[in-house]
Tab-separated table of C-alpha atoms and ligand atoms in Angstrom:
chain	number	residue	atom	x	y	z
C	66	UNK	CA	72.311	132.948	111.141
C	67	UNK	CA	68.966	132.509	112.513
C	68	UNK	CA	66.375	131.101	109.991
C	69	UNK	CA	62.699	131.269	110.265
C	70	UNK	CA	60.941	128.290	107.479
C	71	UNK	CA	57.140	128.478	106.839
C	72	UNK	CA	54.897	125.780	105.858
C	73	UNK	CA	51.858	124.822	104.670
C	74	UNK	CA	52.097	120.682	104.335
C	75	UNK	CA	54.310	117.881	104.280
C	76	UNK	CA	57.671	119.684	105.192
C	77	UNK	CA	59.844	117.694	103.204
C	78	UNK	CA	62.115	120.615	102.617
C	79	UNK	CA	61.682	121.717	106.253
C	80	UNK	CA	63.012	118.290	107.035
C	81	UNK	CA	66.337	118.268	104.262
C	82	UNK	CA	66.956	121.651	106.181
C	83	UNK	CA	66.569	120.137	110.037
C	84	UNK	CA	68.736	117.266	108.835
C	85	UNK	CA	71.602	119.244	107.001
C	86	UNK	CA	71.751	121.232	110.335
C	87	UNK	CA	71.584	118.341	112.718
C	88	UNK	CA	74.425	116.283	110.718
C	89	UNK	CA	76.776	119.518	110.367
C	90	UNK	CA	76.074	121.461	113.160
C	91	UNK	CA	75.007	125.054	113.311
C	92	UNK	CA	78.640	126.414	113.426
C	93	UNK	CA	79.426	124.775	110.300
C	94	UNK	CA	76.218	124.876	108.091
C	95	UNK	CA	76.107	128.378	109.445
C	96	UNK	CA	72.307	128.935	110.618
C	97	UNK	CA	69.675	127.424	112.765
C	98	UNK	CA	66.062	126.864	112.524
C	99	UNK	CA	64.675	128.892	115.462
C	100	UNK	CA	61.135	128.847	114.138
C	101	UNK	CA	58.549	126.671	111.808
C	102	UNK	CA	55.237	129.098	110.742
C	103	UNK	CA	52.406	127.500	109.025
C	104	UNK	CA	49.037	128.940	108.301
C	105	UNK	CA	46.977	126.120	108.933
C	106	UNK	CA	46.965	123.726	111.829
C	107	UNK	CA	47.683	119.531	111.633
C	108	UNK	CA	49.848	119.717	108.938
C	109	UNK	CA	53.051	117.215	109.059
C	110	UNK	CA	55.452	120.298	108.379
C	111	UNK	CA	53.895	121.525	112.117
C	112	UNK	CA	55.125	117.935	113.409
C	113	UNK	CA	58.736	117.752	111.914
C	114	UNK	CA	59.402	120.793	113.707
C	115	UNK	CA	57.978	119.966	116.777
C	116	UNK	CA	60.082	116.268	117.153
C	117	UNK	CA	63.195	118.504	116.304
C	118	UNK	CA	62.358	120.142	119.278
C	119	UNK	CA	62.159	123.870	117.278
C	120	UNK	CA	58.839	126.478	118.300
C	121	UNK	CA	56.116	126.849	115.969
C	122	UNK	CA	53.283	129.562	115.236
C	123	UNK	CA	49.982	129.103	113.141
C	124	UNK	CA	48.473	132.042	111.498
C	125	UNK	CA	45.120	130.877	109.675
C	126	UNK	CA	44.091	133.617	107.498
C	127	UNK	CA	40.249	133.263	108.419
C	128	UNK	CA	41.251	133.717	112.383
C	129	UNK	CA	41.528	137.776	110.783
C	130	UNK	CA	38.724	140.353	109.674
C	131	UNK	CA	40.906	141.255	106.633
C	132	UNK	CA	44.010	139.720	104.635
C	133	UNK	CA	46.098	142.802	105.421
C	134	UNK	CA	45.371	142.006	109.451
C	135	UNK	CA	46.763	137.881	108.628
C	136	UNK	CA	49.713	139.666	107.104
C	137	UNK	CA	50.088	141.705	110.026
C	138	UNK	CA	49.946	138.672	112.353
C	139	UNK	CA	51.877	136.717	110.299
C	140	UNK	CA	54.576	139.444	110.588
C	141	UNK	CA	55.100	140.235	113.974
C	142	UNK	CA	54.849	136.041	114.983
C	143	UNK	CA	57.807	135.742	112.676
C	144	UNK	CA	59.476	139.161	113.649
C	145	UNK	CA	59.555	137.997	117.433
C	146	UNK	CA	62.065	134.980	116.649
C	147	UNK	CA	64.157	137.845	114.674
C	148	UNK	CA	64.950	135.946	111.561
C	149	UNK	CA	67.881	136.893	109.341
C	150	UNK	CA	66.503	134.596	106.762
C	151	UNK	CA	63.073	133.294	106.225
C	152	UNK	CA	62.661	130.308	104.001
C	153	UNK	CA	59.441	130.034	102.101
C	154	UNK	CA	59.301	125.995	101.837
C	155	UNK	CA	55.721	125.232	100.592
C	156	UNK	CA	54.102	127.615	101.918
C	157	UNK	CA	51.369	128.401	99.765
C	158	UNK	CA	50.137	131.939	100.919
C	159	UNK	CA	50.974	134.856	98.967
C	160	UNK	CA	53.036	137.548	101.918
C	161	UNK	CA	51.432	141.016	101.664
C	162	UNK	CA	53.364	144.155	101.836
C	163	UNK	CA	53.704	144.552	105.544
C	164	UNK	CA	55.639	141.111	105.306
C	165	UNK	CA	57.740	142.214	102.383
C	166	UNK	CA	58.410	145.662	103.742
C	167	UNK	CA	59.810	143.946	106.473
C	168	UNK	CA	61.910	140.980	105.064
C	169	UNK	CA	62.074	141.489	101.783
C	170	UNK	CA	65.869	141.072	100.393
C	171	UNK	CA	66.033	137.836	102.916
C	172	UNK	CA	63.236	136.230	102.158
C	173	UNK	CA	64.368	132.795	100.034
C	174	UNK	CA	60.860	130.500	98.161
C	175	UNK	CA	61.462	127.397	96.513
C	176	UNK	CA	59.455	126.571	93.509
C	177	UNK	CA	58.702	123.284	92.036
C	178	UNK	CA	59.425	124.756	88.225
C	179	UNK	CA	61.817	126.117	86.330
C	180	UNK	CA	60.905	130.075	86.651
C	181	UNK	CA	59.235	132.035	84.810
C	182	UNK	CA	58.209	129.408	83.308
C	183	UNK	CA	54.888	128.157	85.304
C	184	UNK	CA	54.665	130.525	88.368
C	185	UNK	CA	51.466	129.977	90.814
C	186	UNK	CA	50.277	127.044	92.700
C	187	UNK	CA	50.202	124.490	90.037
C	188	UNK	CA	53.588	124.796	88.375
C	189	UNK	CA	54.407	120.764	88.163
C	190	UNK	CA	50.856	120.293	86.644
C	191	UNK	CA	51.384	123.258	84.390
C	192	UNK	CA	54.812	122.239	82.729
C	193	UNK	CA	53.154	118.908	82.001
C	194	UNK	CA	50.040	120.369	80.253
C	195	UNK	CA	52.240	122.458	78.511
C	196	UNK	CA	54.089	118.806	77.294
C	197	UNK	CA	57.846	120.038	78.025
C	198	UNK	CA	60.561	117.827	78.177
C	199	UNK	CA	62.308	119.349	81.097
C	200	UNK	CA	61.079	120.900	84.211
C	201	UNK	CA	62.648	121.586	87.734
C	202	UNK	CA	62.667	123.843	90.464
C	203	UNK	CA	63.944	127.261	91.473
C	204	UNK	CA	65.644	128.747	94.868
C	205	UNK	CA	64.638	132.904	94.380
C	206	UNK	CA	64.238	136.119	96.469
C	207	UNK	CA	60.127	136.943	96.945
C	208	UNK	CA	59.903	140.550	95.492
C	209	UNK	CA	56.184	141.889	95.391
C	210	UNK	CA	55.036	139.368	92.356
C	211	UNK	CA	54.251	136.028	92.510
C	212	UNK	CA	57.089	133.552	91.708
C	213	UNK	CA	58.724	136.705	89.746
C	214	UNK	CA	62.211	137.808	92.331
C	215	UNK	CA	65.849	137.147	91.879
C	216	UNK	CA	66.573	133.820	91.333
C	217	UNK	CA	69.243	132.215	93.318
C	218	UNK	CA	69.553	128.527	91.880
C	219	UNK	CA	67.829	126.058	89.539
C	220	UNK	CA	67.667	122.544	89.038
C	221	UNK	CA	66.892	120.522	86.084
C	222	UNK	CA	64.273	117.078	86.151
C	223	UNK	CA	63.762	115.176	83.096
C	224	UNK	CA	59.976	114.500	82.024
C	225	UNK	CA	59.190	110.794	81.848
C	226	UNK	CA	56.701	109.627	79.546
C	227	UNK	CA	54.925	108.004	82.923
C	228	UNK	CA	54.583	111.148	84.348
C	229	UNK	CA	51.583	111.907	82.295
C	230	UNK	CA	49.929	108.989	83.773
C	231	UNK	CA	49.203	110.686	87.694
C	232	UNK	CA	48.766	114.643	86.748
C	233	UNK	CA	52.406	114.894	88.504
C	234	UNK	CA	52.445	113.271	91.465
C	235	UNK	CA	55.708	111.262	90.361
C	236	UNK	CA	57.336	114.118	88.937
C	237	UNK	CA	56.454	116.100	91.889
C	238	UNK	CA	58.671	114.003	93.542
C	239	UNK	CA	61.130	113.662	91.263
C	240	UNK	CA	61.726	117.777	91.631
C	241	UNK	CA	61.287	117.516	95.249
C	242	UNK	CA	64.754	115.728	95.723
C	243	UNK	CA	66.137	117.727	93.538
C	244	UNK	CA	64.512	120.854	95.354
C	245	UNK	CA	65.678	119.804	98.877
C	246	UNK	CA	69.423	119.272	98.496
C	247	UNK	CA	69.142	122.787	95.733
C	248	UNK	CA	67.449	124.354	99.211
C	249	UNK	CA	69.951	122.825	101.750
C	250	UNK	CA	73.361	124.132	99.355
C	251	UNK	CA	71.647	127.327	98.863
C	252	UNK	CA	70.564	128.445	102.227
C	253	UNK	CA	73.695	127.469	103.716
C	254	UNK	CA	75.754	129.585	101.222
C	255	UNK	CA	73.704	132.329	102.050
C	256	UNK	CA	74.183	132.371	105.677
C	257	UNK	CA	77.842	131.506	105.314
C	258	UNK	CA	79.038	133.968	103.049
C	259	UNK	CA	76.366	136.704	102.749
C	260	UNK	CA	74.828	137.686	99.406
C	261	UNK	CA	73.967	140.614	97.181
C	262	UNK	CA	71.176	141.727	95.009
C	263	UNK	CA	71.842	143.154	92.278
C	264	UNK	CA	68.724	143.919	89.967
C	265	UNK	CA	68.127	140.616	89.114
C	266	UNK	CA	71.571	138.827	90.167
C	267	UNK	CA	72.340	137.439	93.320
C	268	UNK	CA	75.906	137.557	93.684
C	269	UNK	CA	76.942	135.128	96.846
C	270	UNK	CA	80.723	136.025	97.084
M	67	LIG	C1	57.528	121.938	97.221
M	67	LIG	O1	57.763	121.320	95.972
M	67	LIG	C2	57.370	123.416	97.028
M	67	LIG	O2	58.210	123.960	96.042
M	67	LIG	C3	55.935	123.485	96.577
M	67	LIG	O3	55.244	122.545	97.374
M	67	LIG	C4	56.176	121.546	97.779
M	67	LIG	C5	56.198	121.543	99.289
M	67	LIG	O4	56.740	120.364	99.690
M	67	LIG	N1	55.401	124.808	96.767
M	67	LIG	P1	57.087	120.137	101.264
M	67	LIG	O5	55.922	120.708	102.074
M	67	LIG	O6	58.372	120.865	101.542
M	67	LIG	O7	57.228	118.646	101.381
């Protein structure tokens, strides 16, 4: 299966996804990265892929007259590598409906919370306001909210009274090794074995 990942930063969950395929092998894993799309330039995510060798594109939103136009671009530079999969790893733009017309059902985001529970861009920060004990992260389809399709997968991260003490940052990464192996299981059953939607049930035979 051919997977497309878009970034917007570090690419940590790029990398957990380049590194599952280079130690198994495409055959076995079952897909291949055959792009990396970011919307902003100099980011590390940009980087990992280039070392592993895989093309990238950059759609900046303010390189467009209008948002619909980004989503437009953003479509067709991820419709040329003819994904069967794209994975949403970080990337913090909201897809408009020309995107989801054409990839929703197969398009996978990972979120650094335990959905619904604190959707948006500050979800880690959020559940720690809110004082819960337990966060995590969640592997879902994008449908047209925000954080709000079919979820695939979840993983659980205990709250640490030290977390409190950097608005996150530790517990950020705390879910974020959690959230790369979840990603790496998830998107390789997927390509394996196929999946279903069902509503709001994923079945993965
Ligand atoms: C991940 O936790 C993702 O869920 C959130 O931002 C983080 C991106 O990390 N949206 P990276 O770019 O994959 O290292």
């Amino acid at each position: 299966k051919r997977l497309v990942v878009l970034v917007s930063g570090s690419g940590t969950n790029l990398q957990a996804l380049l590194d599952a395929i280079a130690m198994r092998g495409t055959a076995v894993y079952g897909a291949e990265i055959v792009a990396v799309g970011a919307d902003r330039t100099g980011i590390e995510g940009l980087a990992r892929a280039e070392r592993a060798g895989v093309p990238t594109f950059v759609c900046r939103v303010k390189d467009y007259a209008s948002r619909d136009e980004w989503d437009t671009a953003l479509t067709e530079a991820t419709a040329a590598y003819e994904p069967d999969l794209v994975i949403s790893a970080g990337f913090m733009k909201i897809v408009g409906k020309e995107f989801l017309a054409r990839f929703g059902g197969r398009l996978v985001n990972t979120h650094p919370a335990l959905l619904p529970s604190f959707p948006g861009a500050h979800g880690v920060r959020d559940a720690l306001a809110h004082g819960v004990k337990v966060t995590g992260c969640t592997v879902h389809f994008v449908d047209d909210g925000v954080d709000t399709g079919p979820i695939i997968a979840q993983g659980v991260v205990d709250v640490r009274d030290e977390d409190y003490e950097d608005e996150g940052g530790a517990l950020h990464e705390r879910i974020k090794e959690v959230e790369r192996r979840l990603l790496v299981e998830v998107v390789g059953r997927l390509a394996r074995n196929g999946y279903r939607i069902e509503g709001r049930k994923v079945v993965i035979p």
